[in-house]
Every structure is written in structure tokens, then in C-alpha cells.
């Protein structure tokens, strides 16, 4: 009998990374524009807090929902910074990254056959996590003419008697789109009218450009009791390998089911990483702005280069650290093929990493994604190479 897990692929990105690592091990030069891992080190006070926790012997089991001070610090941040009227720290669950928060959320929310409206394109793991919970991802096309944000009327047209939730991700992976407040308000009104939940993935909340401000949909009036908000320390504090995320929701049933899922999946996140996250949330925040500025510089570099190349038509990212480019009508590889995989494979021959658009949804095979989370000097070298091989 087929397991639900058989519906999940290994992901094309793995094959691209393997090819680059193989080239590197053979002494070849590689340019890592496929990877979405922050280049920055963790801040010194986070590192020191983890060393301190280790020295004090905080290496035992913790509460499976997360250590109390971390839940309190996350609660305070969500209320003060995100302006989400969360009831109390008991309505925060600490997870093994936002990835695990998504798994827990969909598993707690869905029953088999429930539909979740998700953006198309979307980071692959969203549809996979909906499927793992027995749900059905229903893709809502994000159009370039709408700056790759939901058209609320498109969202509404996809609602059926099976729809359980609308999924939102802003800033958005892979397009770098930022959903403005008025669109979030309209989505909120639809959710209220149709009695739907909202799942909001805000992993890139601090990586936002051009003076735009991140808006958490959970802060809008009327949706506070139907929204599940997901956050991550991976991008905000460059703590990707330490695996800290959190769920914030006023929905008691999700918290209750979430607690059971946490107990049975991880039984508490790595204790040392939790003390690191506590220091990150409680400590100085100026480095968030320093990283944001550096990402904006990289965004300008990659947008400038790609917009001058005839083979690519980039969308200017307003947040996150990806650039989403349409492959020009007249671009062809040496065998005369024009597709996302053709371009990715062509670039791989020169050690250049990218991610084909169809990895984010079948309708995006004319697109390609480049990441600019690598070091600025590495990005500069990579862009020189990209120019050389695409011109
Ligand atoms: C949209 C989105 N959500 C969540 C995550 C997962 O982040 P974490 O490292 O916290 O699991 C990612 C990671 O790339 C992402 O792109």
C-alpha cells in the first residue's frame, strides 16, 4: 500500500547541491546561488549564551513546548513587535525551526481531504507539509502584474466546501514579494466571511527592503482567533543550523494538539539552541538591521546584473533573499532547449547554482530563482560568472 510519504519527492534542489559539492570536491570552483542559508555568523551574545548554557550543564530534557523564558520572550516579541494580540506565553510553542512549525501546524489543523490555498509559486515544503497532514494544497497563481502577491478575488474563487485555511508567506520565497497591508486585510475579510483559518509563515519578517514594513496578518482586527503565525530564528538571527522556530496562536485546539505533536516528534528542541534563541530575542538587535542593509546591497547588485542580461527578466525583490527571474523567450541552451531545468543544467556546467522555477510549482517552468544569501564577495564573483556565461 502506498504511504502518504511516497507522495513527497526528494526535491530537485538536492540534486543541484550534490552536483555542486561533487565539483567542489574535485577542485572545481562553485558559485552557490541555489542555497538560502545566511552567510552571517550568529551574534556574539547568542554564542556566549550557548557556551554559558553548556558550561552550566543545561543539557537535559526541556519542556517539550520549549523552556519557559523562551516562550515568554517569544510571546513578548510577538505582542510588541508583530502587534499580534496573543493571550499569554502558553500560546507559544517552540519548534525545531519554522519547517517543524509548519509540520505541527498542518498536522494539528487538517483532517484528510481538507484543502489549503497556497501561493503558486511557493517554497516546495509548504505543499509537502499540507500533504503529509492528509490535506490537499490548492495553488493560487501569483501574477507578475500583481507584483506576485495574491489577488484576493483569485483566492476567493478557489474556496470550496473543503477549504480549511488560506496560507500566506510574506516576505515570499521564491519571488521576494511583500504582501501589502491592504491585501492582507482583504484576505482576512475573506477568511472571516468563509470561516477559514489563516496560516502565516513569517520566516523572512526581518529581511525587507526599500523602507517597507512587515505586517503580520495576525495583527489585523477580526482574525486574531483564526490565525496561526509561524516565525523562525534561522533568517532573523542567522541561526539556521540551530533549528529554532515558534508557533503563536490563540486557537486553543491547535496549542493542545501541537503539544501532543511536539511530545511525539521531538520532545523539546535542543536545549542549548533554546538558550541561544532566548539571548537573541532578549539581547541587542542592531545586527538585524546590519544584516538587512547588507542583504539590500546584495539585492541591488543582483537586480542590477540580471536586469541587464538579455536572457533574464528579474522581478525586483522587496524582501527575503531570492530573485525570481523569467527566462527570456529567445534564450536556448546548446541543444536548443528553453526551460528552467535547461538553464539550471547549463549554469551547473560552469559551477553556478540556481533553482529551477518548477521546483516551486508546475506552472513556473519559465522561471529560475537565484539566492543572494551568500557572502557579498562570493555574490560579486558569482555575478561576474553569470554575466559571462549568459551573455
Ligand atoms: C518560506 C519559508 N518558510 C520556512 C522556512 C524554514 O525555515 P527554518 O530554517 O526555520 O526551518 C523556509 C526556509 O527556507 C522558508 O523559505
Tab-separated table of C-alpha atoms and ligand atoms in Angstrom:
chain	number	residue	atom	x	y	z
A	1	UNK	CA	0.000	0.000	0.000
A	2	UNK	CA	1.218	3.488	-0.815
A	3	UNK	CA	2.176	5.666	2.126
A	4	UNK	CA	1.421	9.367	2.138
A	5	UNK	CA	5.188	9.878	2.350
A	6	UNK	CA	5.539	8.360	-1.141
A	7	UNK	CA	3.797	11.491	-2.455
A	8	UNK	CA	6.715	13.636	-1.291
A	9	UNK	CA	9.706	13.992	-3.616
A	10	UNK	CA	13.349	14.194	-2.564
A	11	UNK	CA	13.397	17.661	-4.118
A	12	UNK	CA	15.362	18.732	-7.182
A	13	UNK	CA	17.436	21.159	-5.126
A	14	UNK	CA	19.241	18.222	-3.504
A	15	UNK	CA	20.480	17.038	-6.904
A	16	UNK	CA	21.738	20.541	-7.739
A	17	UNK	CA	23.569	20.849	-4.423
A	18	UNK	CA	25.097	17.372	-4.825
A	19	UNK	CA	26.380	18.266	-8.273
A	20	UNK	CA	27.998	21.459	-6.945
A	21	UNK	CA	29.554	19.688	-3.962
A	22	UNK	CA	30.961	16.993	-6.252
A	23	UNK	CA	32.518	19.638	-8.486
A	24	UNK	CA	33.982	21.366	-5.442
A	25	UNK	CA	35.455	18.109	-4.080
A	26	UNK	CA	37.168	17.648	-7.453
A	27	UNK	CA	38.825	21.048	-7.069
A	28	UNK	CA	36.391	22.998	-9.267
A	29	UNK	CA	35.081	26.465	-8.425
A	30	UNK	CA	31.419	26.723	-7.423
A	31	UNK	CA	29.026	29.645	-7.072
A	32	UNK	CA	26.316	28.922	-4.521
A	33	UNK	CA	23.313	30.871	-5.759
A	34	UNK	CA	20.955	27.957	-5.112
A	35	UNK	CA	21.270	27.958	-1.336
A	36	UNK	CA	19.113	30.013	1.057
A	37	UNK	CA	21.427	29.886	4.071
A	38	UNK	CA	22.501	33.208	5.676
A	39	UNK	CA	26.224	33.913	5.251
A	40	UNK	CA	26.440	35.682	8.626
A	41	UNK	CA	27.773	34.224	11.878
A	42	UNK	CA	25.497	34.184	14.897
A	43	UNK	CA	25.874	37.310	17.074
A	44	UNK	CA	28.480	37.053	19.885
A	45	UNK	CA	25.894	37.336	22.698
A	46	UNK	CA	23.988	34.368	21.241
A	47	UNK	CA	27.173	32.314	21.017
A	48	UNK	CA	28.154	33.290	24.584
A	49	UNK	CA	24.695	32.373	25.929
A	50	UNK	CA	25.019	28.926	24.365
A	51	UNK	CA	28.517	28.394	25.789
A	52	UNK	CA	27.231	29.530	29.182
A	53	UNK	CA	24.270	27.108	28.995
A	54	UNK	CA	26.682	24.303	28.116
A	55	UNK	CA	29.029	25.177	30.990
A	56	UNK	CA	26.095	25.263	33.406
A	57	UNK	CA	25.080	21.797	32.276
A	58	UNK	CA	21.752	22.737	30.714
A	59	UNK	CA	21.928	19.637	28.602
A	60	UNK	CA	18.926	17.744	29.904
A	61	UNK	CA	15.404	17.291	28.572
A	62	UNK	CA	13.445	20.527	28.482
A	63	UNK	CA	9.660	21.042	28.458
A	64	UNK	CA	8.503	19.665	25.121
A	65	UNK	CA	6.799	23.016	24.373
A	66	UNK	CA	10.054	24.931	24.973
A	67	UNK	CA	11.780	26.403	28.040
A	68	UNK	CA	9.541	28.859	29.888
A	69	UNK	CA	11.744	32.008	29.497
A	70	UNK	CA	11.968	31.437	25.741
A	71	UNK	CA	8.197	31.075	25.396
A	72	UNK	CA	7.835	34.272	27.421
A	73	UNK	CA	10.400	36.153	25.317
A	74	UNK	CA	8.756	34.967	22.077
A	75	UNK	CA	5.338	35.978	23.448
A	76	UNK	CA	6.617	39.448	24.297
A	77	UNK	CA	8.179	39.853	20.854
A	78	UNK	CA	5.031	38.688	19.053
A	79	UNK	CA	2.847	41.093	21.044
A	80	UNK	CA	5.169	44.117	20.945
A	81	UNK	CA	6.816	43.806	17.552
A	82	UNK	CA	4.292	41.879	15.468
A	83	UNK	CA	1.332	43.513	17.277
A	84	UNK	CA	-0.467	40.182	17.471
A	85	UNK	CA	-2.881	40.188	20.439
A	86	UNK	CA	-1.740	36.819	21.746
A	87	UNK	CA	-3.397	35.758	25.021
A	88	UNK	CA	-0.312	34.664	27.005
A	89	UNK	CA	3.001	32.731	26.712
A	90	UNK	CA	1.096	29.427	26.854
A	91	UNK	CA	0.003	30.226	23.326
A	92	UNK	CA	3.576	29.924	22.008
A	93	UNK	CA	5.168	26.597	21.047
A	94	UNK	CA	8.904	26.324	20.371
A	95	UNK	CA	9.653	24.114	17.357
A	96	UNK	CA	12.626	22.675	15.528
A	97	UNK	CA	12.735	25.537	13.019
A	98	UNK	CA	9.809	27.002	11.081
A	99	UNK	CA	9.870	23.825	8.997
A	100	UNK	CA	8.786	21.783	12.001
A	101	UNK	CA	6.301	24.521	12.978
A	102	UNK	CA	4.665	24.039	9.580
A	103	UNK	CA	4.538	20.288	10.032
A	104	UNK	CA	2.980	20.650	13.508
A	105	UNK	CA	0.538	23.334	12.345
A	106	UNK	CA	-0.845	21.451	9.358
A	107	UNK	CA	-0.948	18.158	11.286
A	108	UNK	CA	-2.861	19.878	14.097
A	109	UNK	CA	-5.193	21.774	11.765
A	110	UNK	CA	-6.170	19.409	8.981
A	111	UNK	CA	-8.188	16.260	8.614
A	112	UNK	CA	-7.715	14.146	5.464
A	113	UNK	CA	-9.247	15.794	2.420
A	114	UNK	CA	-9.090	19.359	3.778
A	115	UNK	CA	-7.919	21.906	1.224
A	116	UNK	CA	-5.399	24.671	1.890
A	117	UNK	CA	-4.992	27.538	-0.566
A	118	UNK	CA	-1.296	28.209	-1.092
A	119	UNK	CA	0.574	30.632	-3.374
A	120	UNK	CA	1.854	29.400	-6.724
A	121	UNK	CA	4.854	29.534	-6.894
A	122	UNK	CA	5.699	28.565	-3.315
A	123	UNK	CA	8.661	27.100	-1.464
A	124	UNK	CA	8.216	23.343	-2.042
A	125	UNK	CA	7.897	22.275	1.587
A	126	UNK	CA	4.537	24.010	2.082
A	127	UNK	CA	2.637	21.738	-0.303
A	128	UNK	CA	4.589	18.755	1.066
A	129	UNK	CA	3.640	19.547	4.668
A	130	UNK	CA	-0.021	20.010	3.714
A	131	UNK	CA	0.081	16.590	2.007
A	132	UNK	CA	1.832	14.943	4.959
A	133	UNK	CA	-1.126	16.020	7.095
A	134	UNK	CA	-3.539	14.397	4.611
A	135	UNK	CA	-4.524	17.768	3.164
A	136	UNK	CA	-4.728	18.944	-0.428
A	137	UNK	CA	-2.713	22.015	-1.489
A	138	UNK	CA	-4.735	24.199	-3.869
A	139	UNK	CA	-2.459	26.541	-5.795
A	140	UNK	CA	-3.408	30.165	-6.346
A	141	UNK	CA	-1.344	31.741	-9.122
A	142	UNK	CA	0.683	34.811	-8.153
A	143	UNK	CA	0.868	37.039	-11.211
A	144	UNK	CA	3.698	39.390	-12.210
A	145	UNK	CA	1.131	42.137	-12.906
A	146	UNK	CA	0.136	41.921	-9.205
A	147	UNK	CA	3.792	42.026	-8.062
A	148	UNK	CA	3.441	38.336	-7.149
A	149	UNK	CA	1.015	38.876	-4.294
A	150	UNK	CA	-2.392	37.207	-4.006
A	151	UNK	CA	-5.264	38.646	-5.980
A	152	UNK	CA	-7.969	38.284	-3.291
A	153	UNK	CA	-10.630	37.526	-5.923
A	154	UNK	CA	-8.489	34.622	-7.200
A	155	UNK	CA	-8.216	33.314	-3.642
A	156	UNK	CA	-11.977	33.568	-3.168
A	157	UNK	CA	-12.690	31.767	-6.440
A	158	UNK	CA	-10.738	28.708	-5.205
A	159	UNK	CA	-12.719	28.269	-1.982
A	160	UNK	CA	-14.821	25.101	-1.823
A	161	UNK	CA	-16.735	23.328	0.939
A	162	UNK	CA	-13.443	21.516	1.699
A	163	UNK	CA	-11.287	24.615	2.161
A	164	UNK	CA	-9.906	24.803	5.685
A	165	UNK	CA	-7.246	27.501	5.501
A	166	UNK	CA	-5.512	30.164	3.456
A	167	UNK	CA	-1.721	30.064	3.640
A	168	UNK	CA	0.302	33.264	3.474
A	169	UNK	CA	4.047	33.815	3.254
A	170	UNK	CA	5.387	37.346	3.374
A	171	UNK	CA	8.167	38.173	2.525
A	172	UNK	CA	7.751	35.404	-0.010
A	173	UNK	CA	10.032	32.591	-1.096
A	174	UNK	CA	10.733	32.291	-4.078
A	175	UNK	CA	9.621	35.666	-5.515
A	176	UNK	CA	10.762	38.116	-2.814
A	177	UNK	CA	7.282	39.693	-2.896
A	178	UNK	CA	5.996	41.509	0.181
A	179	UNK	CA	2.242	41.398	0.779
A	180	UNK	CA	0.944	44.929	1.498
A	181	UNK	CA	-1.452	45.607	4.364
A	182	UNK	CA	-4.490	46.187	2.137
A	183	UNK	CA	-4.118	42.749	0.515
A	184	UNK	CA	-3.711	41.114	3.930
A	185	UNK	CA	-6.864	42.941	5.093
A	186	UNK	CA	-8.808	41.621	2.106
A	187	UNK	CA	-7.565	38.075	2.719
A	188	UNK	CA	-8.541	38.465	6.379
A	189	UNK	CA	-12.056	39.554	5.382
A	190	UNK	CA	-12.400	36.541	3.095
A	191	UNK	CA	-11.274	34.237	5.908
A	192	UNK	CA	-13.845	35.764	8.259
A	193	UNK	CA	-16.650	35.630	5.662
A	194	UNK	CA	-15.936	31.995	4.726
A	195	UNK	CA	-14.987	30.894	8.247
A	196	UNK	CA	-11.447	29.817	7.325
A	197	UNK	CA	-8.185	29.647	9.224
A	198	UNK	CA	-5.096	31.577	8.182
A	199	UNK	CA	-1.612	30.090	8.397
A	200	UNK	CA	1.024	32.821	8.134
A	201	UNK	CA	4.675	31.910	7.562
A	202	UNK	CA	6.805	34.917	8.521
A	203	UNK	CA	10.254	33.314	8.413
A	204	UNK	CA	11.658	36.342	6.499
A	205	UNK	CA	9.927	39.045	8.614
A	206	UNK	CA	13.187	40.960	9.197
A	207	UNK	CA	14.558	40.771	5.659
A	208	UNK	CA	12.673	43.530	3.903
A	209	UNK	CA	13.838	46.390	1.660
A	210	UNK	CA	13.166	49.906	0.440
A	211	UNK	CA	11.732	51.075	3.767
A	212	UNK	CA	8.782	48.644	3.585
A	213	UNK	CA	7.390	47.442	6.904
A	214	UNK	CA	6.486	43.837	7.589
A	215	UNK	CA	2.823	43.384	8.504
A	216	UNK	CA	1.716	40.285	10.428
A	217	UNK	CA	-1.771	39.318	9.301
A	218	UNK	CA	-2.480	38.147	12.866
A	219	UNK	CA	-2.298	41.798	13.995
A	220	UNK	CA	-5.307	42.807	11.898
A	221	UNK	CA	-8.615	43.166	13.729
A	222	UNK	CA	-11.007	40.237	13.476
A	223	UNK	CA	-8.525	37.489	12.575
A	224	UNK	CA	-6.771	37.113	15.937
A	225	UNK	CA	-8.683	33.943	16.797
A	226	UNK	CA	-8.340	32.228	13.423
A	227	UNK	CA	-4.653	32.823	12.635
A	228	UNK	CA	-1.627	30.644	13.258
A	229	UNK	CA	1.578	32.667	12.914
A	230	UNK	CA	4.928	30.981	12.336
A	231	UNK	CA	8.327	32.564	12.975
A	232	UNK	CA	11.948	31.461	12.707
A	233	UNK	CA	15.333	32.305	14.186
A	234	UNK	CA	17.063	30.981	11.042
A	235	UNK	CA	16.985	34.144	8.954
A	236	UNK	CA	16.323	36.829	11.606
A	237	UNK	CA	19.349	35.846	13.723
A	238	UNK	CA	21.339	33.792	11.161
A	239	UNK	CA	20.723	30.739	13.373
A	240	UNK	CA	19.701	28.336	10.572
A	241	UNK	CA	21.677	25.334	11.830
A	242	UNK	CA	20.458	25.770	15.391
A	243	UNK	CA	16.881	24.996	14.376
A	244	UNK	CA	14.620	27.306	16.323
A	245	UNK	CA	11.142	28.312	15.209
A	246	UNK	CA	7.906	29.082	17.006
A	247	UNK	CA	4.168	28.961	16.579
A	248	UNK	CA	1.986	31.709	18.035
A	249	UNK	CA	-1.778	31.271	18.018
A	250	UNK	CA	-4.789	31.962	20.211
A	251	UNK	CA	-6.501	28.808	18.925
A	252	UNK	CA	-6.528	26.518	21.981
A	253	UNK	CA	-7.196	23.383	19.944
A	254	UNK	CA	-4.049	23.969	17.866
A	255	UNK	CA	-1.979	24.515	21.032
A	256	UNK	CA	-3.434	21.383	22.610
A	257	UNK	CA	-2.798	19.219	19.536
A	258	UNK	CA	0.541	20.941	18.956
A	259	UNK	CA	1.726	19.953	22.437
A	260	UNK	CA	0.977	16.294	21.693
A	261	UNK	CA	2.765	16.505	18.350
A	262	UNK	CA	5.802	18.131	19.970
A	263	UNK	CA	5.972	15.405	22.587
A	264	UNK	CA	5.777	12.657	19.979
A	265	UNK	CA	8.090	14.193	17.355
A	266	UNK	CA	10.954	15.951	19.171
A	267	UNK	CA	10.060	16.096	22.872
A	268	UNK	CA	11.649	19.537	23.100
A	269	UNK	CA	14.122	21.398	20.909
A	270	UNK	CA	17.885	21.124	21.601
A	271	UNK	CA	18.324	22.806	24.995
A	272	UNK	CA	21.477	24.782	24.110
A	273	UNK	CA	19.881	26.210	20.959
A	274	UNK	CA	16.902	27.351	23.045
A	275	UNK	CA	19.215	29.364	25.340
A	276	UNK	CA	20.797	30.864	22.217
A	277	UNK	CA	17.364	31.894	20.903
A	278	UNK	CA	16.496	33.380	24.287
A	279	UNK	CA	19.607	35.583	24.113
A	280	UNK	CA	18.734	36.521	20.523
A	281	UNK	CA	15.209	37.592	21.447
A	282	UNK	CA	16.201	39.376	24.658
A	283	UNK	CA	19.535	40.879	23.600
A	284	UNK	CA	20.630	43.782	21.373
A	285	UNK	CA	19.001	43.909	17.943
A	286	UNK	CA	21.252	46.251	15.935
A	287	UNK	CA	22.802	43.364	13.990
A	288	UNK	CA	19.373	42.581	12.462
A	289	UNK	CA	19.497	45.978	10.773
A	290	UNK	CA	23.162	45.482	9.798
A	291	UNK	CA	22.328	42.176	8.088
A	292	UNK	CA	19.251	43.688	6.450
A	293	UNK	CA	21.368	46.501	4.981
A	294	UNK	CA	23.901	44.034	3.618
A	295	UNK	CA	21.117	41.941	2.049
A	296	UNK	CA	19.713	45.081	0.439
A	297	UNK	CA	23.140	45.848	-1.025
A	298	UNK	CA	23.252	42.305	-2.435
A	299	UNK	CA	19.701	42.667	-3.719
A	300	UNK	CA	20.746	45.800	-5.613
A	301	UNK	CA	23.828	44.045	-7.029
A	302	UNK	CA	21.925	41.008	-8.306
A	303	UNK	CA	18.988	43.014	-9.613
A	304	UNK	CA	21.325	45.363	-11.439
A	305	UNK	CA	23.226	42.495	-13.093
A	306	UNK	CA	20.254	40.312	-14.001
A	307	UNK	CA	18.178	43.181	-15.361
A	308	UNK	CA	20.972	43.966	-17.843
A	309	UNK	CA	21.104	40.379	-19.149
A	310	UNK	CA	19.020	39.669	-22.235
A	311	UNK	CA	18.319	36.097	-21.114
A	312	UNK	CA	16.617	37.057	-17.849
A	313	UNK	CA	13.750	39.281	-16.763
A	314	UNK	CA	14.053	39.696	-12.991
A	315	UNK	CA	11.352	40.769	-10.548
A	316	UNK	CA	12.803	43.242	-8.045
A	317	UNK	CA	12.599	41.517	-4.648
A	318	UNK	CA	11.150	43.593	-1.813
A	319	UNK	CA	12.049	41.071	0.866
A	320	UNK	CA	13.703	37.674	1.561
A	321	UNK	CA	16.975	36.897	-0.252
A	322	UNK	CA	15.901	35.459	-3.577
A	323	UNK	CA	15.491	36.904	-7.028
A	324	UNK	CA	12.829	35.419	-9.315
A	325	UNK	CA	13.641	35.743	-12.982
A	326	UNK	CA	11.656	34.898	-16.088
A	327	UNK	CA	13.758	33.185	-18.751
A	328	UNK	CA	13.594	35.252	-21.938
A	329	UNK	CA	11.658	33.915	-24.917
A	330	UNK	CA	14.775	33.687	-27.076
A	331	UNK	CA	17.171	32.025	-24.602
A	332	UNK	CA	18.199	28.492	-25.648
A	333	UNK	CA	20.792	26.057	-24.343
A	334	UNK	CA	23.303	24.403	-26.704
A	335	UNK	CA	20.690	21.784	-27.649
A	336	UNK	CA	18.106	24.436	-28.469
A	337	UNK	CA	16.049	23.875	-25.323
A	338	UNK	CA	14.359	26.649	-23.314
A	339	UNK	CA	13.182	25.651	-19.862
A	340	UNK	CA	14.044	26.210	-16.222
A	341	UNK	CA	15.885	22.902	-15.940
A	342	UNK	CA	17.708	23.555	-19.235
A	343	UNK	CA	19.025	26.839	-17.804
A	344	UNK	CA	19.857	25.348	-14.397
A	345	UNK	CA	21.757	22.469	-16.018
A	346	UNK	CA	23.527	24.857	-18.383
A	347	UNK	CA	24.664	27.030	-15.435
A	348	UNK	CA	25.737	23.943	-13.472
A	349	UNK	CA	28.308	23.191	-16.194
A	350	UNK	CA	30.087	26.361	-15.027
A	351	UNK	CA	29.644	25.568	-11.336
A	352	UNK	CA	26.809	28.082	-10.958
A	353	UNK	CA	23.940	27.056	-8.683
A	354	UNK	CA	20.320	28.114	-9.253
A	355	UNK	CA	16.892	26.626	-8.637
A	356	UNK	CA	14.513	25.865	-11.493
A	357	UNK	CA	11.109	27.559	-11.162
A	358	UNK	CA	9.117	24.322	-11.479
A	359	UNK	CA	10.517	23.218	-8.116
A	360	UNK	CA	8.113	25.813	-6.674
A	361	UNK	CA	5.069	24.709	-8.671
A	362	UNK	CA	4.479	23.134	-12.071
A	363	UNK	CA	3.334	26.414	-13.680
A	364	UNK	CA	6.717	28.125	-13.165
A	365	UNK	CA	8.891	26.253	-15.663
A	366	UNK	CA	9.733	29.559	-17.395
A	367	UNK	CA	11.306	30.918	-14.220
A	368	UNK	CA	14.550	30.474	-12.320
A	369	UNK	CA	15.458	31.508	-8.757
A	370	UNK	CA	18.811	32.800	-7.563
A	371	UNK	CA	19.600	33.236	-3.895
A	372	UNK	CA	21.748	36.086	-2.573
A	373	UNK	CA	22.221	34.865	0.989
A	374	UNK	CA	25.904	34.047	0.319
A	375	UNK	CA	28.721	36.452	1.267
A	376	UNK	CA	28.792	39.697	-0.723
A	377	UNK	CA	32.241	38.917	-2.199
A	378	UNK	CA	31.028	35.459	-3.277
A	379	UNK	CA	27.955	37.066	-4.829
A	380	UNK	CA	30.132	39.542	-6.760
A	381	UNK	CA	32.230	36.684	-8.198
A	382	UNK	CA	29.108	34.666	-8.984
A	383	UNK	CA	27.528	37.576	-10.829
A	384	UNK	CA	30.667	38.041	-12.947
A	385	UNK	CA	30.399	34.362	-13.886
A	386	UNK	CA	26.667	34.617	-14.571
A	387	UNK	CA	27.249	37.579	-16.876
A	388	UNK	CA	29.997	35.720	-18.722
A	389	UNK	CA	28.015	32.546	-19.346
A	390	UNK	CA	24.648	34.126	-20.153
A	391	UNK	CA	25.814	36.998	-22.323
B	1	LIG	C1	9.102	30.332	3.367
B	1	LIG	C2	9.920	29.556	4.332
B	1	LIG	N1	9.349	29.150	5.475
B	1	LIG	C3	10.043	28.438	6.384
B	1	LIG	C4	11.348	28.096	6.168
B	1	LIG	C5	12.025	27.218	7.177
B	1	LIG	O1	12.876	27.870	7.996
B	1	LIG	P1	13.561	27.135	9.243
B	1	LIG	O2	15.020	27.158	8.991
B	1	LIG	O3	13.159	27.951	10.429
B	1	LIG	O4	13.018	25.747	9.323
B	1	LIG	C6	11.988	28.484	4.996
B	1	LIG	C7	13.394	28.093	4.754
B	1	LIG	O5	13.992	28.304	3.758
B	1	LIG	C8	11.253	29.226	4.048
B	1	LIG	O6	11.805	29.606	2.886
